[in-house]
Coordinates of C-alpha atoms in Angstrom, one line a residue:
X1 CA 134.8 -8.8 29.9
X2 CA 136.6 -6.1 28.0
X3 CA 133.7 -5.7 25.5
X4 CA 131.4 -5.4 28.5
X5 CA 133.5 -2.5 29.9
X6 CA 133.7 -0.8 26.5
X7 CA 129.9 -1.1 26.1
X8 CA 129.3 0.3 29.6
X9 CA 131.7 3.1 29.0
X10 CA 130.0 3.9 25.6
X11 CA 126.6 4.0 27.3
X12 CA 127.8 6.4 30.0
X13 CA 129.5 8.6 27.4
X14 CA 126.4 8.5 25.3
X15 CA 124.3 9.5 28.3
X16 CA 126.7 12.3 29.2
X17 CA 126.7 13.6 25.6
X18 CA 122.9 13.4 25.5
X19 CA 122.6 15.3 28.8
X20 CA 125.0 17.9 27.5
X21 CA 123.1 18.2 24.2
X22 CA 119.9 18.5 26.1
X23 CA 121.4 21.2 28.3
X24 CA 122.6 23.1 25.2
X25 CA 119.2 22.8 23.6
X26 CA 117.6 24.1 26.8
X27 CA 119.9 27.1 26.8
X28 CA 119.9 27.9 23.1
X29 CA 116.5 26.8 21.8
X30 CA 113.9 26.3 24.5
X31 CA 114.6 28.7 27.4
X32 CA 116.7 31.4 25.7
X33 CA 114.3 34.1 26.9
X34 CA 113.1 32.5 30.2
X35 CA 115.7 30.4 31.8
X36 CA 115.3 29.0 35.3
X37 CA 112.7 29.9 37.9
X38 CA 114.1 33.5 37.8
X39 CA 113.1 33.8 34.1
X40 CA 116.5 35.0 33.0
X41 CA 116.6 36.3 29.4
X42 CA 119.8 34.6 28.1
X43 CA 119.8 36.5 24.9
X44 CA 119.7 39.8 26.7
X45 CA 122.4 38.7 29.1
X46 CA 124.7 37.6 26.4
X47 CA 124.3 40.8 24.5
X48 CA 124.9 42.8 27.7
X49 CA 128.3 41.0 28.2
X50 CA 129.6 42.2 24.9
X51 CA 128.1 45.6 24.6
X52 CA 128.2 49.0 26.2
X53 CA 125.0 51.1 26.1
X54 CA 123.5 54.4 27.2
X55 CA 119.8 54.2 28.0
X56 CA 117.9 57.2 26.6
X57 CA 114.5 56.2 27.7
X58 CA 113.9 53.1 29.9
X59 CA 110.6 52.6 28.1
X60 CA 108.1 52.7 31.0
X61 CA 105.0 54.8 30.5
X62 CA 104.7 58.1 32.2
X63 CA 102.2 60.3 34.1
X64 CA 100.9 63.5 32.7
X65 CA 98.9 66.4 34.3
X66 CA 95.5 67.4 33.2
X67 CA 97.0 69.5 30.4
X68 CA 99.2 66.7 29.0
X69 CA 102.4 68.0 30.6
X70 CA 104.8 65.4 32.1
X71 CA 104.7 65.0 35.9
X72 CA 107.3 62.2 36.3
X73 CA 110.1 63.1 33.9
X74 CA 111.8 65.9 32.1
X75 CA 113.5 65.9 28.7
X76 CA 116.9 67.4 28.2
X77 CA 119.0 68.1 25.1
X78 CA 122.4 66.6 25.9
X79 CA 125.8 65.6 24.4
X80 CA 126.7 61.9 24.5
X81 CA 130.3 60.8 24.1
X82 CA 131.6 57.2 23.7
X83 CA 134.9 56.0 25.3
X84 CA 136.4 54.8 22.0
X85 CA 136.9 58.4 21.1
X86 CA 140.1 58.4 23.2
X87 CA 141.6 56.0 20.5
X88 CA 140.6 58.3 17.6
X89 CA 141.7 61.6 16.1
X90 CA 138.4 63.5 16.1
X91 CA 137.6 67.3 15.8
X92 CA 137.1 68.0 19.5
X93 CA 137.9 71.7 18.8
X94 CA 134.7 72.1 16.7
X95 CA 132.5 70.5 19.4
X96 CA 134.2 72.6 22.1
X97 CA 133.5 75.8 20.0
X98 CA 129.8 74.9 19.6
X99 CA 129.5 74.2 23.3
X100 CA 131.6 77.2 24.4
X101 CA 133.7 75.0 26.7
X102 CA 137.5 74.3 26.7
X103 CA 138.7 71.4 24.6
X104 CA 140.6 70.0 27.5
X105 CA 137.4 69.6 29.5
X106 CA 135.9 67.4 26.8
X107 CA 139.1 65.4 26.4
X108 CA 139.4 64.8 30.1
X109 CA 135.8 63.5 30.3
X110 CA 136.4 61.1 27.4
X111 CA 139.7 59.8 29.0
X112 CA 138.0 59.1 32.3
X113 CA 135.0 57.4 30.6
X114 CA 134.7 53.6 31.0
X115 CA 131.4 53.6 29.1
X116 CA 129.2 56.0 27.1
X117 CA 128.6 59.2 29.1
X118 CA 126.4 62.3 29.1
X119 CA 128.7 65.3 29.1
X120 CA 128.2 67.1 32.4
X121 CA 127.2 64.0 34.4
X122 CA 124.3 64.4 36.9
X123 CA 124.0 68.1 35.9
X124 CA 124.4 67.7 32.1
X125 CA 125.1 70.7 29.9
X126 CA 121.9 71.5 28.3
X127 CA 122.1 72.1 24.5
X128 CA 119.9 74.4 22.5
X129 CA 118.2 73.0 19.4
X130 CA 120.7 75.0 17.3
X131 CA 123.7 73.4 19.1
X132 CA 122.2 70.0 18.6
X133 CA 121.9 70.5 14.8
X134 CA 125.4 71.9 14.6
X135 CA 127.0 68.9 16.5
X136 CA 125.0 66.3 14.6
X137 CA 125.9 67.9 11.3
X138 CA 129.6 67.1 12.0
X139 CA 128.7 63.4 11.8
X140 CA 131.4 62.4 14.3
X141 CA 131.1 58.7 15.2
X142 CA 130.7 58.4 18.9
X143 CA 129.5 62.0 19.4
X144 CA 125.7 62.5 19.6
X145 CA 123.5 65.4 20.5
X146 CA 120.1 64.0 21.5
X147 CA 117.1 64.4 23.8
X148 CA 117.3 62.2 26.8
X149 CA 114.5 61.4 29.3
X150 CA 115.3 62.0 33.0
X151 CA 113.2 60.9 36.0
X152 CA 112.1 64.0 37.9
X153 CA 113.7 64.3 41.4
X154 CA 110.7 66.0 42.7
X155 CA 107.4 64.6 41.4
X156 CA 104.3 66.7 42.1
X157 CA 101.6 64.7 44.1
X158 CA 104.3 62.1 44.6
X159 CA 102.4 59.9 47.1
X160 CA 99.4 59.9 44.8
X161 CA 101.5 59.0 41.8
X162 CA 103.5 56.4 43.7
X163 CA 106.9 54.8 43.1
X164 CA 108.4 52.0 41.1
X165 CA 110.9 49.3 42.1
X166 CA 112.9 46.4 40.6
X167 CA 111.7 42.9 41.6
X168 CA 112.1 40.2 39.0
X169 CA 110.1 37.6 40.9
X170 CA 107.1 39.9 41.5
X171 CA 107.2 41.0 37.9
X172 CA 107.0 37.4 36.6
X173 CA 104.3 36.6 39.2
X174 CA 102.3 39.6 37.9
X175 CA 103.0 39.0 34.2
X176 CA 103.9 35.4 33.7
X177 CA 103.5 35.7 29.9
X178 CA 105.9 38.6 29.5
X179 CA 109.7 38.1 29.2
X180 CA 111.8 41.0 30.4
X181 CA 115.2 41.8 31.6
X182 CA 116.2 41.6 35.3
X183 CA 115.9 45.3 35.8
X184 CA 112.3 45.6 34.7
X185 CA 110.6 48.2 36.9
X186 CA 107.1 47.7 38.4
X187 CA 104.8 49.9 40.3
X188 CA 104.8 49.3 44.0
X189 CA 102.5 52.1 45.3
X190 CA 99.9 54.7 44.3
X191 CA 98.9 55.1 40.7
X192 CA 102.1 53.5 39.6
X193 CA 100.8 50.2 41.1
X194 CA 97.2 50.6 40.0
X195 CA 98.1 51.3 36.4
X196 CA 101.2 49.1 36.2
X197 CA 99.9 46.8 33.5
X198 CA 99.5 49.7 31.1
X199 CA 102.9 51.2 32.0
X200 CA 105.3 48.3 31.9
X201 CA 108.1 48.9 29.4
X202 CA 108.1 47.1 26.0
X203 CA 111.6 48.0 25.2
X204 CA 114.3 50.5 26.2
X205 CA 115.5 53.2 23.8
X206 CA 119.3 53.2 23.8
X207 CA 122.6 53.8 22.0
X208 CA 124.7 50.6 21.9
X209 CA 128.0 49.4 20.6
X210 CA 129.9 46.1 20.8
X211 CA 133.1 45.8 22.8
X212 CA 135.9 43.3 23.2
X213 CA 137.2 41.9 26.5
X214 CA 139.2 45.1 27.1
X215 CA 136.3 47.4 26.4
X216 CA 137.5 48.4 22.9
X217 CA 135.2 48.6 19.9
X218 CA 134.7 45.0 18.5
X219 CA 133.3 45.9 15.1
X220 CA 134.9 49.3 14.6
X221 CA 133.2 52.3 16.0
X222 CA 129.7 51.6 14.7
X223 CA 127.1 52.8 17.3
X224 CA 123.5 51.7 16.8
X225 CA 120.3 53.3 18.0
X226 CA 117.7 50.8 19.4
X227 CA 114.2 51.9 20.1
X228 CA 110.7 50.3 20.4
X229 CA 109.3 49.5 17.0
X230 CA 105.7 50.3 17.9
X231 CA 105.2 54.1 17.8
X232 CA 102.1 53.9 20.0
X233 CA 103.8 52.5 23.0
X234 CA 104.6 52.9 25.9
X235 CA 101.2 54.1 27.1
X236 CA 100.9 57.2 29.3
X237 CA 98.5 57.9 32.1
X238 CA 96.8 61.3 32.0
X239 CA 95.9 62.4 35.5
X240 CA 93.5 65.0 36.7
X241 CA 96.2 66.9 38.6
X242 CA 96.5 70.6 37.9
X243 CA 100.3 71.1 38.2
X244 CA 100.1 74.8 39.0
X245 CA 97.6 74.2 41.8
X246 CA 99.5 71.2 43.1
X247 CA 102.7 73.2 43.3
X248 CA 100.9 76.1 44.9
X249 CA 99.4 73.9 47.7
X250 CA 102.7 72.2 48.3
X251 CA 104.2 75.6 48.8
X252 CA 101.5 76.4 51.4
X253 CA 102.1 73.1 53.2
X254 CA 105.8 73.9 53.4
X255 CA 105.3 77.5 54.4
X256 CA 103.3 76.4 57.4
X257 CA 105.7 73.5 58.1
X258 CA 103.1 70.8 58.1
X259 CA 104.9 67.8 59.5
X260 CA 102.0 65.4 59.2
X261 CA 98.8 66.0 57.3
X262 CA 98.1 67.7 54.0
X263 CA 95.6 69.2 51.6
X264 CA 93.3 67.8 49.0
X265 CA 91.5 69.9 46.3
X266 CA 88.6 68.6 44.2
X267 CA 86.9 69.9 41.1
X268 CA 83.3 69.8 42.2
X269 CA 81.7 69.6 38.7
X270 CA 84.0 66.9 37.3
X271 CA 84.6 65.2 40.7
X272 CA 88.3 65.1 40.0
X273 CA 91.4 65.5 42.2
X274 CA 93.2 68.7 41.2
X275 CA 95.8 68.6 43.9
X276 CA 96.9 66.1 46.6
X277 CA 99.5 67.1 49.2
X278 CA 100.6 64.7 51.8
X279 CA 103.2 65.3 54.5
X280 CA 105.8 64.1 55.5
X281 CA 107.1 64.6 52.0
X282 CA 108.4 61.5 50.2
X283 CA 112.2 61.3 49.8
X284 CA 112.8 60.6 46.1
X285 CA 116.0 58.6 46.7
X286 CA 114.6 56.6 49.6
X287 CA 110.8 56.7 49.4
X288 CA 110.1 54.1 52.0
X289 CA 112.2 55.6 54.7
X290 CA 109.2 57.8 55.5
X291 CA 106.6 59.8 53.6
X292 CA 105.6 57.2 50.9
X293 CA 102.1 56.7 52.4
X294 CA 99.4 59.0 51.1
X295 CA 97.6 60.4 54.2
X296 CA 94.9 61.9 52.0
X297 CA 93.6 58.3 51.4
X298 CA 94.1 57.1 55.0
X299 CA 91.3 56.9 57.5
X300 CA 91.9 59.5 60.3
X301 CA 90.0 60.8 63.3
X302 CA 87.9 63.7 62.0
X303 CA 86.6 65.4 65.1
X304 CA 83.8 68.0 64.6
X305 CA 83.9 67.8 60.8
X306 CA 81.7 64.7 61.3
X307 CA 79.0 66.8 62.9
X308 CA 78.0 67.6 59.3
X309 CA 76.8 64.0 58.9
X310 CA 74.9 64.0 62.2
X311 CA 73.1 67.2 61.1
X312 CA 72.2 65.8 57.7
X313 CA 70.8 62.6 59.3
X314 CA 68.8 64.5 61.9
X315 CA 67.3 66.9 59.4
X316 CA 66.5 64.2 56.8
X317 CA 64.9 62.0 59.5
X318 CA 62.8 64.8 60.9
X319 CA 64.4 64.9 64.3
X320 CA 65.3 68.6 64.2
X321 CA 64.4 71.9 62.6
X322 CA 65.5 75.5 63.4
X323 CA 62.9 75.8 66.1
X324 CA 64.4 73.2 68.4
X325 CA 66.9 74.5 71.0
X326 CA 69.8 72.6 72.6
X327 CA 71.3 73.3 76.0
X328 CA 74.8 74.4 74.8
X329 CA 75.8 75.6 78.3
X330 CA 76.4 72.0 79.0
X331 CA 78.9 69.4 77.6
X332 CA 78.0 65.9 76.4
X333 CA 78.0 64.6 80.0
X334 CA 75.6 67.3 81.2
X335 CA 78.4 69.3 83.0
X336 CA 79.3 72.9 82.5
X337 CA 80.6 73.5 79.0
X338 CA 84.1 74.9 78.6
X339 CA 82.6 77.4 76.1
X340 CA 79.0 78.0 77.1
X341 CA 76.6 79.2 74.3
X342 CA 73.2 79.1 75.9
X343 CA 70.1 77.5 74.3
X344 CA 70.7 77.5 70.5
X345 CA 69.3 75.9 67.4
X346 CA 70.8 73.6 64.8
X347 CA 72.1 76.4 62.6
X348 CA 73.9 78.1 65.4
X349 CA 75.1 74.8 66.8
X350 CA 77.0 74.1 63.6
X351 CA 78.4 77.6 63.5
X352 CA 79.8 77.4 67.1
X353 CA 80.4 73.6 66.9
X354 CA 78.3 72.8 70.0
X355 CA 79.2 69.2 71.2
X356 CA 76.0 68.8 73.2
X357 CA 73.7 69.2 70.2
X358 CA 75.4 66.5 68.1
X359 CA 75.9 64.1 71.0
X360 CA 72.2 64.3 71.7
X361 CA 71.2 63.9 68.1
X362 CA 73.5 61.0 67.6
X363 CA 71.9 59.2 70.5
X364 CA 68.4 59.9 69.1
X365 CA 69.4 58.7 65.7
X366 CA 70.9 55.5 67.0
X367 CA 67.9 54.8 69.2
X368 CA 65.7 55.1 66.1
X369 CA 68.1 52.8 64.0
X370 CA 71.6 52.0 65.2
X371 CA 72.9 52.1 61.6
X372 CA 71.6 55.5 60.6
X373 CA 74.9 57.3 61.1
X374 CA 76.6 54.8 58.9
X375 CA 73.9 55.1 56.2
X376 CA 74.1 58.9 56.2
X377 CA 77.9 58.9 56.1
X378 CA 77.4 57.0 52.8
X379 CA 74.6 59.2 51.6
X380 CA 76.8 62.3 51.8
X381 CA 79.7 60.6 50.1
X382 CA 81.9 60.3 53.2
X383 CA 82.4 56.6 53.2
X384 CA 81.7 53.7 50.8
X385 CA 82.8 53.4 47.1
X386 CA 83.8 57.1 46.7
X387 CA 86.8 56.6 44.5
X388 CA 86.5 55.7 40.7
X389 CA 85.8 52.0 40.2
X390 CA 84.4 50.4 37.0
X391 CA 84.9 48.1 34.1
X392 CA 88.1 48.6 32.2
X393 CA 89.1 46.0 29.6
X394 CA 89.3 42.6 31.4
X395 CA 88.9 44.2 34.8
X396 CA 85.3 44.0 36.0
X397 CA 85.8 46.4 38.9
X398 CA 89.1 48.3 38.3
X399 CA 89.9 50.8 41.2
X400 CA 91.9 53.9 40.4
X401 CA 92.8 54.5 44.0
X402 CA 93.5 52.3 47.0
X403 CA 91.5 54.1 49.7
X404 CA 91.3 53.1 53.3
X405 CA 87.8 51.9 54.3
X406 CA 86.2 54.4 56.7
X407 CA 84.1 53.4 59.7
X408 CA 81.7 55.0 62.1
X409 CA 81.6 52.3 64.8
X410 CA 84.3 49.7 65.6
X411 CA 81.8 47.1 66.7
X412 CA 78.0 46.7 66.9
X413 CA 78.3 46.6 70.7
X414 CA 79.4 50.3 70.7
X415 CA 76.1 51.3 69.1
X416 CA 74.2 50.2 72.2
X417 CA 76.4 52.4 74.6
X418 CA 75.0 55.9 74.9
X419 CA 78.3 57.4 76.1
X420 CA 80.1 55.9 73.1
X421 CA 77.4 57.1 70.7
X422 CA 77.7 60.6 72.1
X423 CA 81.5 60.6 71.5
X424 CA 80.8 59.2 68.0
X425 CA 78.4 62.1 67.3
X426 CA 81.2 64.6 67.7
X427 CA 83.6 62.6 65.5
X428 CA 85.6 61.0 68.2
X429 CA 85.6 57.4 69.7
X430 CA 86.1 55.0 66.7
X431 CA 85.1 57.3 63.8
X432 CA 87.7 57.1 61.1
X433 CA 87.3 58.7 57.7
X434 CA 89.7 59.8 54.9
X435 CA 90.4 63.4 53.8
X436 CA 89.3 62.3 50.3
X437 CA 85.9 61.3 51.9
X438 CA 85.6 64.6 53.7
X439 CA 86.4 66.6 50.6
X440 CA 83.9 64.5 48.6
X441 CA 81.2 65.1 51.3
X442 CA 81.7 68.8 50.9
X443 CA 81.4 68.5 47.1
X444 CA 78.3 66.4 47.5
X445 CA 76.6 69.1 49.7
X446 CA 77.7 71.8 47.3
X447 CA 76.1 69.9 44.4
X448 CA 72.8 69.7 46.3
X449 CA 73.2 66.1 47.3
X450 CA 74.4 64.5 44.0
X451 CA 77.1 61.9 44.6
X452 CA 79.9 61.1 42.2
X453 CA 83.0 58.9 42.4
X454 CA 86.2 60.8 42.7
X455 CA 88.8 60.2 39.9
X456 CA 92.5 60.8 39.8
X457 CA 93.0 59.7 36.1
X458 CA 91.1 60.9 33.1
X459 CA 92.5 58.6 30.4
X460 CA 95.2 56.2 29.3
X461 CA 96.8 57.5 26.2
X462 CA 99.0 56.3 23.3
X463 CA 102.3 58.0 22.7
X464 CA 100.7 60.2 20.0
X465 CA 98.3 61.6 22.6
X466 CA 95.1 59.8 21.4
X467 CA 93.0 58.1 24.1
X468 CA 93.2 54.3 24.5
X469 CA 90.6 54.5 27.3
X470 CA 88.8 57.3 29.1
X471 CA 87.3 57.3 32.6
X472 CA 83.9 58.9 32.5
X473 CA 82.3 60.6 35.5
X474 CA 80.3 58.1 37.4
X475 CA 77.5 58.5 39.9
X476 CA 77.7 56.7 43.3
X477 CA 75.0 54.2 43.6
X478 CA 72.6 54.3 46.5
X479 CA 70.5 56.9 48.4
X480 CA 71.4 60.5 48.9
X481 CA 70.3 63.3 51.2
X482 CA 67.3 65.4 50.1
X483 CA 67.9 68.6 48.2
X484 CA 66.2 70.5 51.0
X485 CA 68.7 69.1 53.6
X486 CA 71.6 69.9 51.2
X487 CA 70.4 73.5 50.8
X488 CA 70.1 73.9 54.6
X489 CA 73.6 72.4 55.1
X490 CA 75.0 74.9 52.6
X491 CA 73.5 77.8 54.6
X492 CA 74.8 76.4 57.9
X493 CA 78.3 75.7 56.6
X494 CA 78.4 79.3 55.3
X495 CA 77.5 80.4 58.8
X496 CA 80.6 78.8 60.2
X497 CA 82.6 81.5 58.4
X498 CA 80.3 84.6 58.2
X499 CA 78.0 84.5 61.2
X500 CA 79.1 86.5 64.3
X501 CA 79.5 83.4 66.5
X502 CA 81.1 81.2 63.8
X503 CA 84.3 79.3 64.5
X504 CA 86.1 80.5 61.4
X505 CA 85.7 84.3 61.0
X506 CA 89.4 84.3 59.9
X507 CA 88.3 83.0 56.5
X508 CA 86.0 85.9 55.8
X509 CA 89.0 87.7 54.3
X510 CA 89.7 84.9 51.8
X511 CA 89.7 85.8 48.1
X512 CA 86.8 83.4 47.5
X513 CA 83.7 83.1 49.7
X514 CA 83.9 79.9 51.8
X515 CA 81.5 77.5 53.4
X516 CA 82.8 74.7 55.6
X517 CA 83.3 73.1 58.9
X518 CA 86.0 73.1 61.6
X519 CA 87.3 70.0 63.4
X520 CA 89.7 69.6 66.3
X521 CA 90.1 65.9 67.0
X522 CA 91.7 64.5 70.1
X523 CA 94.2 61.7 69.2
X524 CA 94.9 60.4 72.7
X525 CA 98.6 61.0 72.2
X526 CA 100.9 63.4 73.9
X527 CA 104.2 65.0 73.1
X528 CA 106.3 64.2 76.2
X529 CA 104.6 64.4 79.6
X530 CA 100.9 63.5 79.7
X531 CA 99.7 67.0 80.6
X532 CA 97.0 69.1 78.8
X533 CA 99.5 71.4 77.2
X534 CA 101.2 68.4 75.5
X535 CA 98.0 66.8 74.2
X536 CA 98.0 66.2 70.4
X537 CA 95.2 67.0 68.1
X538 CA 94.2 66.6 64.4
X539 CA 93.2 70.1 63.3
X540 CA 90.8 70.2 60.3
X541 CA 89.0 72.6 58.1
X542 CA 86.9 71.3 55.2
X543 CA 84.7 73.3 52.8
X544 CA 83.9 74.5 49.4
X545 CA 84.2 77.8 47.4
X546 CA 83.1 80.1 46.0
X547 CA 79.9 79.8 48.0
X548 CA 77.6 81.4 45.4
X549 CA 78.9 79.2 42.5
X550 CA 80.8 76.2 43.9
X551 CA 83.8 75.1 41.9
X552 CA 86.2 73.6 44.4
X553 CA 86.1 71.4 47.5
X554 CA 89.1 71.6 49.8
X555 CA 90.2 69.8 53.0
X556 CA 93.2 70.7 55.1
X557 CA 94.4 68.7 58.1
X558 CA 97.4 69.4 60.4
X559 CA 98.0 66.3 62.5
X560 CA 99.6 65.6 65.9
X561 CA 99.9 69.3 66.9
X562 CA 99.2 70.8 70.3
X563 CA 96.2 73.1 70.9
X564 CA 98.4 76.2 70.7
X565 CA 100.2 75.4 67.4
X566 CA 99.5 74.3 63.8
X567 CA 96.6 76.7 63.2
X568 CA 94.5 75.4 60.3
X569 CA 92.7 78.6 59.2
X570 CA 95.8 80.4 57.7
X571 CA 96.6 77.2 55.9
X572 CA 93.1 76.9 54.4
X573 CA 92.9 80.7 53.6
X574 CA 96.3 80.8 51.8
X575 CA 95.3 77.7 49.8
X576 CA 92.1 79.3 48.7
X577 CA 93.9 82.6 47.9
X578 CA 96.5 80.6 45.8
X579 CA 93.7 79.0 43.8
X580 CA 92.1 82.4 43.3
X581 CA 95.3 83.9 41.9
X582 CA 95.8 81.0 39.5
X583 CA 92.2 81.3 38.3
X584 CA 92.7 85.0 37.6
X585 CA 96.1 85.0 36.0

């Protein structure tokens, strides 16, 4: 009986030891870098418990403007001090003399330090190259003058670039074969999300030293510099953004206090985004509290800007020429128009933005083929695959931008209702298109009907500036409007600005000659009491310039404003003038 108990106890003990051994093997051999469902890196965590470190560069790739200048970070020459200095007798007087600050200020910062610090804190004292050389030549252990990378508080084109966040579960779901620390950042919106796979950090660059349980140096005062071993990584994304133009248009948006809306500027020849301004502005410290969404890529009510599509379709389909007259003393219901214009042709109808003309043409087009308006919206580059999409490495159809899908009708049933078709013809009812699409439409017309996908990124680059992959200009597949129709539209859009009856004579004084189209879209919303004076509109102007030799397409929209506020013409003119000044500096 006794032997039986001893044998049983031995078996239990053996099983317990086997389980403990298995657990130790799991922790120390098999899952050291990917423990549990949370993929915890035990090696990194153990090191973190016995070290203090100052991160110099978190290792994630960055975004550059079209000239290769950083958009998302700045580099500062700073002084780094380690807390073990308080235990040493070191030449603080020499450092203070180089920095031109009192010795006591430096001593106080070191005494207060619980870990390695940047002298000056959130507003670090910036060192000159000469000061850096002098400090480092002193060779004081625990005192370093170095260049540290800082995230920019204000990122140009912030909604286009997007934001990052920390989510270990999402990281491992996205990249199951990669083992990273718990604080690994991933892109959650904009280009940060689209290009996340190329931007994820390989390794941080940091200064590190080992500490005991009380925070004192464990192996003396030896500080190590750890940095990625591969000089080509992390990769950077070179955007098409022109930083100067971006900042100039952001200033215009703020000058006119655009609360909701924005501006989008395209390079017509290259079909690239030069500037993208979306308001409300994104808060850098709390981006998702409001303003994180990019309205330039969202489908909005365009109003009369859509008449450009109706005119293109009607001319291409042979329904109208300049001899045909429309009764523009009447509105789309056949009642007296609020602004009567008499019997006028298509050219003048675009200039004065006559609703009756385009309501009638929309009905005729739909009777001929109830999908013609959709087809011509694609032919002019307003809807469809307008943003860059193509084969990139293992992606068969990689999209640079996440653009809302535009629409002309909400349902097929609407196409059979003449009243709804009439409203559609003037850009109301269920028409929803993006500012990007509208700018692309203007660029397409300016090019004589040629359609190209719009890009926001020109290349992915190695750290040394050489290209890993370039994004070539790509034509949009499918039919286009005829060159003759494009030429006529160019003349008509110019008439909006320079003809006596045009809706935008204010723009005649712009630094560049402009062709374009006005839009005032009813939103169905009110500010307060539901009376006419409180009705809210989206105010648009979209066009291209200079008219004689088109270089830029620009769209401006001021959303949810009353009829008496938020004038769009000064916004558009000041934007054009800003581009002109930058072109001629």
